[in-house]
mmCIF file of C-alpha atoms and ligand atoms in Angstrom:
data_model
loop_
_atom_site.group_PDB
_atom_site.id
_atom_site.type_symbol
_atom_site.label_atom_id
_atom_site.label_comp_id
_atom_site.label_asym_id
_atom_site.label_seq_id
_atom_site.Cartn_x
_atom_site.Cartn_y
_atom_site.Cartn_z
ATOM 1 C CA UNK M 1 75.744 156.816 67.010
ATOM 2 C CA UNK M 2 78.547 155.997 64.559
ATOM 3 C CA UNK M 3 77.773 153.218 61.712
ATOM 4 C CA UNK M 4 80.120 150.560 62.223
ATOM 5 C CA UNK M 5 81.002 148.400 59.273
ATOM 6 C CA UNK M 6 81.829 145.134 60.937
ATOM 7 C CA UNK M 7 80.618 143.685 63.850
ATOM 8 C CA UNK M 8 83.556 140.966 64.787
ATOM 9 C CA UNK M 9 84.228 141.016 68.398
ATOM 10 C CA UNK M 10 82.051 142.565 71.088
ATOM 11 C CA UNK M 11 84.922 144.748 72.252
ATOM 12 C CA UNK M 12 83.916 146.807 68.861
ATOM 13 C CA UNK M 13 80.948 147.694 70.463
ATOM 14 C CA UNK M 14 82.005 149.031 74.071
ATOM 15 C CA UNK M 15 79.244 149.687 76.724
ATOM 16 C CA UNK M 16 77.872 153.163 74.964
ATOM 17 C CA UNK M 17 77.474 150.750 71.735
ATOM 18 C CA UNK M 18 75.898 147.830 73.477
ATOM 19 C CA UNK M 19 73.170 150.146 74.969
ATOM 20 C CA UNK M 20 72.509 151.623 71.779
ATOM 21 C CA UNK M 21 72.061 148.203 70.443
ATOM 22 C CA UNK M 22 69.536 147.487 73.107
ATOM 23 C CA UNK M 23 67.647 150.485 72.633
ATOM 24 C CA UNK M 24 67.580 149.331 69.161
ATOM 25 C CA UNK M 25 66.332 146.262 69.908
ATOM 26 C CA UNK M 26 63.441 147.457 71.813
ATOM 27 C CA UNK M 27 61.966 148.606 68.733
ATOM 28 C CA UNK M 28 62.434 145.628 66.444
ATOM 29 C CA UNK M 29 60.620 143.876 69.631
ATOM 30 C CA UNK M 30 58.098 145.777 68.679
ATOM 31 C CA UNK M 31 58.014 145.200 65.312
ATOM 32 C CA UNK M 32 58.520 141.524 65.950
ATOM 33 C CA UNK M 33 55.164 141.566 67.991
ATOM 34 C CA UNK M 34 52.831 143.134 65.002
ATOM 35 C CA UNK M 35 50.417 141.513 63.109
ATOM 36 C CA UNK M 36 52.990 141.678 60.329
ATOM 37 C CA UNK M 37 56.229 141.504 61.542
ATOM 38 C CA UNK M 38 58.426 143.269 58.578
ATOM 39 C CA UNK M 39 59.401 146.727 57.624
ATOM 40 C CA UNK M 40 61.260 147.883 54.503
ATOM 41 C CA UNK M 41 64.402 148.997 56.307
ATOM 42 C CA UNK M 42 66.783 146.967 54.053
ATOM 43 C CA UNK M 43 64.606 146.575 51.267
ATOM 44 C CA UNK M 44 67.456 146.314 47.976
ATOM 45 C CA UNK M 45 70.019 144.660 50.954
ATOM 46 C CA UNK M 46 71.300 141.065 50.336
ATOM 47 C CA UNK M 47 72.490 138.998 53.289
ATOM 48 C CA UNK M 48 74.615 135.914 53.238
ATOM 49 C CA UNK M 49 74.882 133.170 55.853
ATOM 50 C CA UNK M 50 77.954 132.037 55.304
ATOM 51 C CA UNK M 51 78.403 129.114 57.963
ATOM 52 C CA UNK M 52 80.991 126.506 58.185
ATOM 53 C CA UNK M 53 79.950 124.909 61.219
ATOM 54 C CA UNK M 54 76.703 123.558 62.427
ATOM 55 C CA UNK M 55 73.902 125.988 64.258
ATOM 56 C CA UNK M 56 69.764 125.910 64.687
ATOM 57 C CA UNK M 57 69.432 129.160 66.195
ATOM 58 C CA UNK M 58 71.758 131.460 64.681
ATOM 59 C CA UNK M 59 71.465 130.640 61.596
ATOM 60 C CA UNK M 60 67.721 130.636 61.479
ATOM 61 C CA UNK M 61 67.061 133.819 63.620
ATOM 62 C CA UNK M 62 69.593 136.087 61.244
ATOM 63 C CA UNK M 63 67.986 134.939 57.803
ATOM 64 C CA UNK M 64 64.596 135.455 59.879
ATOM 65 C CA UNK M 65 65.831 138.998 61.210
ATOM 66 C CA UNK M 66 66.779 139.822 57.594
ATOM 67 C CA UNK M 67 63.603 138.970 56.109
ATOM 68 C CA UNK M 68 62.043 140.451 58.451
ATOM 69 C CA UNK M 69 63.624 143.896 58.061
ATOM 70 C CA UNK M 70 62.673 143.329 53.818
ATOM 71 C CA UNK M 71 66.732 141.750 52.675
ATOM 72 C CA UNK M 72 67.272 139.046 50.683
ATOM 73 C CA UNK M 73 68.923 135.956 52.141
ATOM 74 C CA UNK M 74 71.213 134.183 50.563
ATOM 75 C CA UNK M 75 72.416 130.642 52.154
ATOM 76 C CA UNK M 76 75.919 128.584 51.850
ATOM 77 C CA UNK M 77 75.943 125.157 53.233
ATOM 78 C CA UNK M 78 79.111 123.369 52.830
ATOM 79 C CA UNK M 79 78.240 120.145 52.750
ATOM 80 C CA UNK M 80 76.617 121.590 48.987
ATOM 81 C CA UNK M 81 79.587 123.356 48.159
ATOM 82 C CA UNK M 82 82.479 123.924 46.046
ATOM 83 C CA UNK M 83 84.163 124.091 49.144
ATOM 84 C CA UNK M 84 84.413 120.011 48.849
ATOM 85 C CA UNK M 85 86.067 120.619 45.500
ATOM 86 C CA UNK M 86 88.742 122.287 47.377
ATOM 87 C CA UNK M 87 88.218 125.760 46.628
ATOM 88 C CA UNK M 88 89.799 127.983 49.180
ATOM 89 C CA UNK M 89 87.592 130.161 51.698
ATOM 90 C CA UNK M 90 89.478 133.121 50.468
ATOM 91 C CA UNK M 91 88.151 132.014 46.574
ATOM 92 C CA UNK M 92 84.636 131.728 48.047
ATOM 93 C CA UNK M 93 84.345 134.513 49.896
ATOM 94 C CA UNK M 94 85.241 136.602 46.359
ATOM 95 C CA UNK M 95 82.723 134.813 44.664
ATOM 96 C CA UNK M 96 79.660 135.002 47.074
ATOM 97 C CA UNK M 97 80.707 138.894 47.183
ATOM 98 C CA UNK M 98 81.318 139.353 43.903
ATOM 99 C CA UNK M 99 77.247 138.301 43.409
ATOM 100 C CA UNK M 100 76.944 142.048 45.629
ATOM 101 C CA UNK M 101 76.479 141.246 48.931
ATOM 102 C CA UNK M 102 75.786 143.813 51.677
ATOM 103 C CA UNK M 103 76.836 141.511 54.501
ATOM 104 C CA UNK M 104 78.150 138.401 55.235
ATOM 105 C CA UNK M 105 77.261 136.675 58.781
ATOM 106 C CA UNK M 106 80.183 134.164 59.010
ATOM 107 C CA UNK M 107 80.624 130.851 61.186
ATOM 108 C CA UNK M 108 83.728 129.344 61.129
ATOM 109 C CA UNK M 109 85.854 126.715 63.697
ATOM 110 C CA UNK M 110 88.738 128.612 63.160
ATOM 111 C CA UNK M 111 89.505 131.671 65.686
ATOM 112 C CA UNK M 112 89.798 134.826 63.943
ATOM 113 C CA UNK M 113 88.204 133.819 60.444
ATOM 114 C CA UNK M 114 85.883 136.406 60.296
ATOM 115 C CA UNK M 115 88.598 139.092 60.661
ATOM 116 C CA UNK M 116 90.187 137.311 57.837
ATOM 117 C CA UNK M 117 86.967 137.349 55.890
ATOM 118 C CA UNK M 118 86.071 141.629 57.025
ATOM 119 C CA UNK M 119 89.894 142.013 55.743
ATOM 120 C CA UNK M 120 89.381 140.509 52.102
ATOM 121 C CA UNK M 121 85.991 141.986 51.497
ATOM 122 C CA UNK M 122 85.649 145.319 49.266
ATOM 123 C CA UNK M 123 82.405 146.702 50.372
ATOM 124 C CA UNK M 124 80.164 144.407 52.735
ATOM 125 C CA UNK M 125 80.170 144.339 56.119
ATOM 126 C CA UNK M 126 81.058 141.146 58.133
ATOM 127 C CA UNK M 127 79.254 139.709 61.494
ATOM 128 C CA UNK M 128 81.051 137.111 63.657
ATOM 129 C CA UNK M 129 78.087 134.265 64.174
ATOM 130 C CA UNK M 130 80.881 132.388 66.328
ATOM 131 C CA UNK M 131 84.470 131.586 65.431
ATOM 132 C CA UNK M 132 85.911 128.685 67.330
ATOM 133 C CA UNK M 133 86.366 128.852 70.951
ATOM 134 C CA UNK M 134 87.122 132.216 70.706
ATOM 135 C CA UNK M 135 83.951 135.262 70.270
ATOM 136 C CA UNK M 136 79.766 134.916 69.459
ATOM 137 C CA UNK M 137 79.133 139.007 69.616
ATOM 138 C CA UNK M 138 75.236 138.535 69.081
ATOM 139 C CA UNK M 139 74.875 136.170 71.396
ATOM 140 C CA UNK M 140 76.241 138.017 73.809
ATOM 141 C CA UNK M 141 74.058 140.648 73.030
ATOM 142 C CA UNK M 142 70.835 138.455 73.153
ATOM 143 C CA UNK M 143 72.224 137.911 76.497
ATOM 144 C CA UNK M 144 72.547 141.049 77.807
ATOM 145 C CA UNK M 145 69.291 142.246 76.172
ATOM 146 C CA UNK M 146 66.906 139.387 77.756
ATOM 147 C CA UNK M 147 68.791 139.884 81.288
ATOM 148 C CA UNK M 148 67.930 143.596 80.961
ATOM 149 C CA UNK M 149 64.189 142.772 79.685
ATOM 150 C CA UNK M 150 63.666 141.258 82.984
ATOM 151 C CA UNK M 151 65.735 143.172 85.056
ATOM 152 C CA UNK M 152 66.439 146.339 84.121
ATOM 153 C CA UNK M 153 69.751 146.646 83.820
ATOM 154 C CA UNK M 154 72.825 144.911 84.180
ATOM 155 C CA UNK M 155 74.146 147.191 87.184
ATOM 156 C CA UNK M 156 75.483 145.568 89.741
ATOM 157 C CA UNK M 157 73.992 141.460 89.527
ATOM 158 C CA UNK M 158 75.495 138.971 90.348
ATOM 159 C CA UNK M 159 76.180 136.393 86.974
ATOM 160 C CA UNK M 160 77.312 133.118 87.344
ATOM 161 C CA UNK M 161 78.466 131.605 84.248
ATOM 162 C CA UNK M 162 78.845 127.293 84.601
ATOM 163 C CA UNK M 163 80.009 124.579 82.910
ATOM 164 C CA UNK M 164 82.736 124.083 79.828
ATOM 165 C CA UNK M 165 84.113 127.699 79.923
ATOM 166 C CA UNK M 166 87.406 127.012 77.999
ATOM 167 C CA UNK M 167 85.950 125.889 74.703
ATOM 168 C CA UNK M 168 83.130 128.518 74.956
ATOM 169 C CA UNK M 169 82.937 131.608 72.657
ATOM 170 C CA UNK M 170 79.609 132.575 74.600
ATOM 171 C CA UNK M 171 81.656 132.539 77.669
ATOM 172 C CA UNK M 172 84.308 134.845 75.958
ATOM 173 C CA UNK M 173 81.832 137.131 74.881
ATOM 174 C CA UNK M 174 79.288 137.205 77.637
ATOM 175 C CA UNK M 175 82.000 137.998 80.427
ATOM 176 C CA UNK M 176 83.146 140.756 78.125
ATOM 177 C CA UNK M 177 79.757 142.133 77.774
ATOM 178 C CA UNK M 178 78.458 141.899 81.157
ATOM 179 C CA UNK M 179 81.100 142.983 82.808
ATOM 180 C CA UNK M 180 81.061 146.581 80.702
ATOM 181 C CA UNK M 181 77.642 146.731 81.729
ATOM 182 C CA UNK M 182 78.329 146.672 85.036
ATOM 183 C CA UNK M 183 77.188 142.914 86.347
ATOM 184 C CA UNK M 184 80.188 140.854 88.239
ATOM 185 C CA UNK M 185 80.811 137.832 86.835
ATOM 186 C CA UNK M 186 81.758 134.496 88.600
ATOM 187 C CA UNK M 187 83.055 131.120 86.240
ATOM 188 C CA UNK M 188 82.230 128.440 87.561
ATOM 189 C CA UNK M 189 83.988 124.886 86.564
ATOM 190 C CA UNK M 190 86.584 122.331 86.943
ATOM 191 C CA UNK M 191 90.335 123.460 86.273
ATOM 192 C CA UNK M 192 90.314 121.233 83.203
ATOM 193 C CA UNK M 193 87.627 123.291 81.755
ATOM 194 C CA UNK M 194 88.873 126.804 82.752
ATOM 195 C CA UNK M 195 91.390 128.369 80.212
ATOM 196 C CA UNK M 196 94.496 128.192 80.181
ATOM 197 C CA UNK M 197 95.147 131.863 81.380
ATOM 198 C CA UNK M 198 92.294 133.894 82.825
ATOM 199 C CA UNK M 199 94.427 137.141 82.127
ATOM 200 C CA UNK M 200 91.999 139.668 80.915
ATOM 201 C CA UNK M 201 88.966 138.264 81.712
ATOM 202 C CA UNK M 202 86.837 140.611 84.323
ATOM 203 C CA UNK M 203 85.432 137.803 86.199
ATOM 204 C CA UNK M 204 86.402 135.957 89.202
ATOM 205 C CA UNK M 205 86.496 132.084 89.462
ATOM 206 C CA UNK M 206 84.814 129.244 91.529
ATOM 207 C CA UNK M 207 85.206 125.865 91.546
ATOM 208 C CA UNK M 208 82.029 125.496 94.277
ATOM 209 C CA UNK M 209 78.555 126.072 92.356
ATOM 210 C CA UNK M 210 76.409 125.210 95.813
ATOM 211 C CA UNK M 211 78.773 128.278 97.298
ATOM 212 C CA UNK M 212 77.839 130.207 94.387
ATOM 213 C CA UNK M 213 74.714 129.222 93.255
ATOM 214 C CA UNK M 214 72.685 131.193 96.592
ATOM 215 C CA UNK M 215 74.260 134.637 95.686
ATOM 216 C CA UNK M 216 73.773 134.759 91.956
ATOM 217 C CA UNK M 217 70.836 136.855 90.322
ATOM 218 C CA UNK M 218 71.649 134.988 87.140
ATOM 219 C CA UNK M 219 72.895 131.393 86.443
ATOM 220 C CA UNK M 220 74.217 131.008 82.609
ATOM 221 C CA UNK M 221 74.931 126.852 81.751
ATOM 222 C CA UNK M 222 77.103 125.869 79.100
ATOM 223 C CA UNK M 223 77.048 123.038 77.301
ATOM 224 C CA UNK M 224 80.005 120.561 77.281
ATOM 225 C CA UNK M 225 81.689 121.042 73.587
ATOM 226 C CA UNK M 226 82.888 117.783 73.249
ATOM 227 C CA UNK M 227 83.458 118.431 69.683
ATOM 228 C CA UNK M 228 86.204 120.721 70.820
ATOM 229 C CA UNK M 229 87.767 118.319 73.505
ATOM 230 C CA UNK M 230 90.707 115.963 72.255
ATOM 231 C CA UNK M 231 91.571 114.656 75.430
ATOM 232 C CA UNK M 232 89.460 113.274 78.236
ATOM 233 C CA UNK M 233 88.871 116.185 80.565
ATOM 234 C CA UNK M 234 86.654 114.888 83.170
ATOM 235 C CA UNK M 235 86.452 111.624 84.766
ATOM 236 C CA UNK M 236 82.755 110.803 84.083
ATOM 237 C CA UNK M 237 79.534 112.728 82.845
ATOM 238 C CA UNK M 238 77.542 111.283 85.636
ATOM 239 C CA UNK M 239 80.080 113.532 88.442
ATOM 240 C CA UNK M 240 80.019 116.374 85.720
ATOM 241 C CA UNK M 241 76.188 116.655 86.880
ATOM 242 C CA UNK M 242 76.601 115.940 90.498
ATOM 243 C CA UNK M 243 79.413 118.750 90.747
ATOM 244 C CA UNK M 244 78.592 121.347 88.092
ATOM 245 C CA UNK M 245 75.191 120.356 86.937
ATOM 246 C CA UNK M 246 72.304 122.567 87.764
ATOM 247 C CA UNK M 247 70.462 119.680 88.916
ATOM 248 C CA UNK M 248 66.961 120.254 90.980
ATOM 249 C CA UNK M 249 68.594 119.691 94.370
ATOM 250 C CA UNK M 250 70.827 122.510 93.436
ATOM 251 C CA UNK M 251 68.190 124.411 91.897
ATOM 252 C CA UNK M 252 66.695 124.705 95.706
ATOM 253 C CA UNK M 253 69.792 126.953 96.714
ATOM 254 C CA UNK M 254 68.945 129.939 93.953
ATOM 255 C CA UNK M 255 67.189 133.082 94.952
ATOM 256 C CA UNK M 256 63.342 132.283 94.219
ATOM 257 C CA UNK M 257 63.811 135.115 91.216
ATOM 258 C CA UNK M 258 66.960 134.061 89.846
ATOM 259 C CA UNK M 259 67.183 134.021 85.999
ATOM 260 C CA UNK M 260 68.124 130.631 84.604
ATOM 261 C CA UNK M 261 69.980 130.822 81.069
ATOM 262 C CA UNK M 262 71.723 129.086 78.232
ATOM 263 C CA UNK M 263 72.939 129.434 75.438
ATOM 264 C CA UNK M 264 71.586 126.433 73.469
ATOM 265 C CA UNK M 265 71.586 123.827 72.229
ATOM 266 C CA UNK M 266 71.070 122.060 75.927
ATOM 267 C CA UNK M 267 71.672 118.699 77.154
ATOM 268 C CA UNK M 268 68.953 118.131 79.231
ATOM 269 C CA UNK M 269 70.153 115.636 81.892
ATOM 270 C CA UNK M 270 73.722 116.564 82.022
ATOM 271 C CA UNK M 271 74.441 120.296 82.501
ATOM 272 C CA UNK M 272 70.719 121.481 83.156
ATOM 273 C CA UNK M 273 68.126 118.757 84.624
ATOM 274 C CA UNK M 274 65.314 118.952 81.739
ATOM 275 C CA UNK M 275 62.760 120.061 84.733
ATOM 276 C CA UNK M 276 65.016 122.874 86.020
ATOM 277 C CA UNK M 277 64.945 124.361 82.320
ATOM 278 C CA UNK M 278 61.526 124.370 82.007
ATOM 279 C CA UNK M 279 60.768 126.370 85.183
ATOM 280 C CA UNK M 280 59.094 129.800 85.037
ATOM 281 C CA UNK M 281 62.409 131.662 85.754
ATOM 282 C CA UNK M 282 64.401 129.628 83.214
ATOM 283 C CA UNK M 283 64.490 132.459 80.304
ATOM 284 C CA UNK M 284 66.524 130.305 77.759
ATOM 285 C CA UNK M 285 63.488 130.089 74.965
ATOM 286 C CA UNK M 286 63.032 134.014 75.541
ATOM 287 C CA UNK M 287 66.841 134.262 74.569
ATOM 288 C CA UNK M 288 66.328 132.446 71.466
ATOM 289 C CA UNK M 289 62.976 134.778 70.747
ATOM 290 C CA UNK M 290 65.513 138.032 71.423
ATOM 291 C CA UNK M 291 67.804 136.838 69.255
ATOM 292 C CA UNK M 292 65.664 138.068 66.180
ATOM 293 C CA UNK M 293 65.223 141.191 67.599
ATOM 294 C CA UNK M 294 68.895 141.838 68.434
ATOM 295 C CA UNK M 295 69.899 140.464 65.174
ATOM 296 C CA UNK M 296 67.732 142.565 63.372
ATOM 297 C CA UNK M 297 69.284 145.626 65.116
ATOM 298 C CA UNK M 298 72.842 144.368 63.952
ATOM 299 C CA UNK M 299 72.049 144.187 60.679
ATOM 300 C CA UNK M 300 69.965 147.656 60.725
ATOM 301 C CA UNK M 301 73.176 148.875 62.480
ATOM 302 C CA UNK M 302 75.644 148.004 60.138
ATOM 303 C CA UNK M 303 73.764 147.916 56.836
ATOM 304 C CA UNK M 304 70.753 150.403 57.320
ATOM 305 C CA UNK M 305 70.851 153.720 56.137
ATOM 306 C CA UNK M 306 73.454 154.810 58.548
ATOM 307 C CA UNK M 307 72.263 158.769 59.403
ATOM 308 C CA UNK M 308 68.484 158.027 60.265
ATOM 309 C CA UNK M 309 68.508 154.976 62.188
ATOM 310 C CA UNK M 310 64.875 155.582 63.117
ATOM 311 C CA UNK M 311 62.815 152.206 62.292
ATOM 312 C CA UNK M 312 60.727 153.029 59.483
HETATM 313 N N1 LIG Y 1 75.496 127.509 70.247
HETATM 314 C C1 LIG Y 1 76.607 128.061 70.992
HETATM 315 C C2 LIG Y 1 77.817 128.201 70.100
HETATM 316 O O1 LIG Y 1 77.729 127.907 68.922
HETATM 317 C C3 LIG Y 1 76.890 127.289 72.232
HETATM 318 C C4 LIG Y 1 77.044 125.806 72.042
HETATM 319 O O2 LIG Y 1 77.129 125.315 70.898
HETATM 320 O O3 LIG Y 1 77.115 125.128 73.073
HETATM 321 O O4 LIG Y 1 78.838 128.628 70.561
HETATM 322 N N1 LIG Y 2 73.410 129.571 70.694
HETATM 323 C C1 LIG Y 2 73.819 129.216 69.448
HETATM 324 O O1 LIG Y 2 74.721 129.824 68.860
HETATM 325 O O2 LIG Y 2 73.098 128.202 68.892
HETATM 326 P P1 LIG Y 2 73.378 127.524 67.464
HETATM 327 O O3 LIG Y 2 74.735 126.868 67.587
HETATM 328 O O4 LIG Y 2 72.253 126.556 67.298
HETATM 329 O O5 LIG Y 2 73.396 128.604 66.450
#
């Protein structure tokens, strides 16, 4: 395949470019399961984690993908910054890459900042880890790798995707990615937390998860981002659950093999009953375990040698 430099949106990957990235994965899986998990693949490679807003998993799981794979990590928190001296994020993204950087994983509230960042860089490549409410590529990926892990392929399930749709970038990302690997996709919420305009999204929507709930191979909770809501979109969190939660009543109506996911962090209680997420078929602590793996592909992809993308 073709060495991309920048991996911003999952669109820049296409179906032919997500597979390859699963096939990928499968052998950093393997490398992740050996006695010693690391290989020199980007031995002399420095990453960056250059993250704005807050995050446990993807933060951790691409500095642990890079060591794993022999980079070094470098790590920006801006709390620690000169950022709260007022320099601009154009000024520090010069100065982190003028240290000689390879790539940058950026995570940013603002939609469309790691464009921004890809378009000022001279030489690294840039990976979206999540800007705003708008695309999280790898997690997407992560997604689509630990539904295929358990059932194949993506051909033709049934994915219902609940909860806080409008202020998720998972949501964004996920539909796009299923949906090119053939899976129909069903959002589920209430109109206040549906975008505004549905046009181009390949997924149909439901406003009835016990209609739902029966016909789907995989159910996908969100979290409610009430750090993104400025207004009061629902009328309590206690009719949240009873309408859109996955509670354990409603867990009865799933197919006895139907995957149980989410994204993380979860708030056990309110979108996912803290039972219900611990159940054999609930996958969500495999997803976080994948998301090593598929990281470690990304970063081989973009930064590795680029004509033998073998795993050394
Ligand atoms: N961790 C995911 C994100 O950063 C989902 C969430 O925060 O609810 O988009
Ligand atoms: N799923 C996810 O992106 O988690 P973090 O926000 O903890 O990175």
């Amino acid at each position: 395949m073709t060495q991309p430099r920048h991996l911003l949106s999952i669109t820049d990957l296409g179906a032919e470019g997500i597979q390859d990235v699963m096939r990928l994965t499968d052998s950093f899986v393997e490398v992740s399961e050996r006695a010693i998990p690391k290989v020199p693949a980007l031995r002399g490679k420095t990453v960056v984690s250059l993250f704005f807003e807050d995050s446990t998993r993807t933060r951790l799981s691409f500095e642990t993908a890079a060591k794993r794979l022999s980079a070094d990590t470098m790590n920006f928190s801006v709390s620690t910054s000169s950022v709260k001296k007022g320099e601009s994020l154009r000024d520090t993204v010069e100065t982190i890459e003028a240290m000689g950087v390879d790539a940058m994983v950026v995570r940013h509230s603002g939609a469309g900042v790691p464009w921004q960042v890809a378009a000022w860089s001279r030489g690294s490549s840039v990976i979206n880890a999540g800007d705003g409410w708008h695309e999280h590529p790898t997690q997407a990926l992560l997604d689509c790798y630990t539904i295929r892990q358990q059932r194949q392929s993506l051909e033709g399930l049934r994915i219902a995707i609940v909860g806080d749709i409008r202020h998720s970038r998972v949501a964004r990302s996920d539909v796009l990615a299923f949906s090119a690997l053939g899976a129909s996709v069903t959002l589920v919420a209430p109109p206040t937390l549906l975008p505004p305009s549905l046009a181009g999204w390949p997924a149909e929507v439901s406003h009835d998860l016990d209609e739902v709930a029966p016909k789907c191979d995989v159910v996908y909770l969100l979290r409610l981002q009430r750090e993104r809501m400025q207004e009061a979109l629902l009328p309590s969190l206690r009719e949240y659950t009873a309408t859109y939660g996955l509670t354990r009543a409603r867990a009865r109506l799933l197919k006895d093999d139907a995957l149980i996911m989410h994204p993380g962090p979860v708030n056990r209680g309110v979108e996912i009953a803290a039972e219900v997420a611990d159940r054999p078929n609930s996958v969500i602590t495999r997803q976080v375990a994948n998301g090593v793996a598929v990281r470690m592909a990304v970063l081989f992809l973009l930064i590795g040698s680029g004509v033998d993308l073998a795993v050394h």
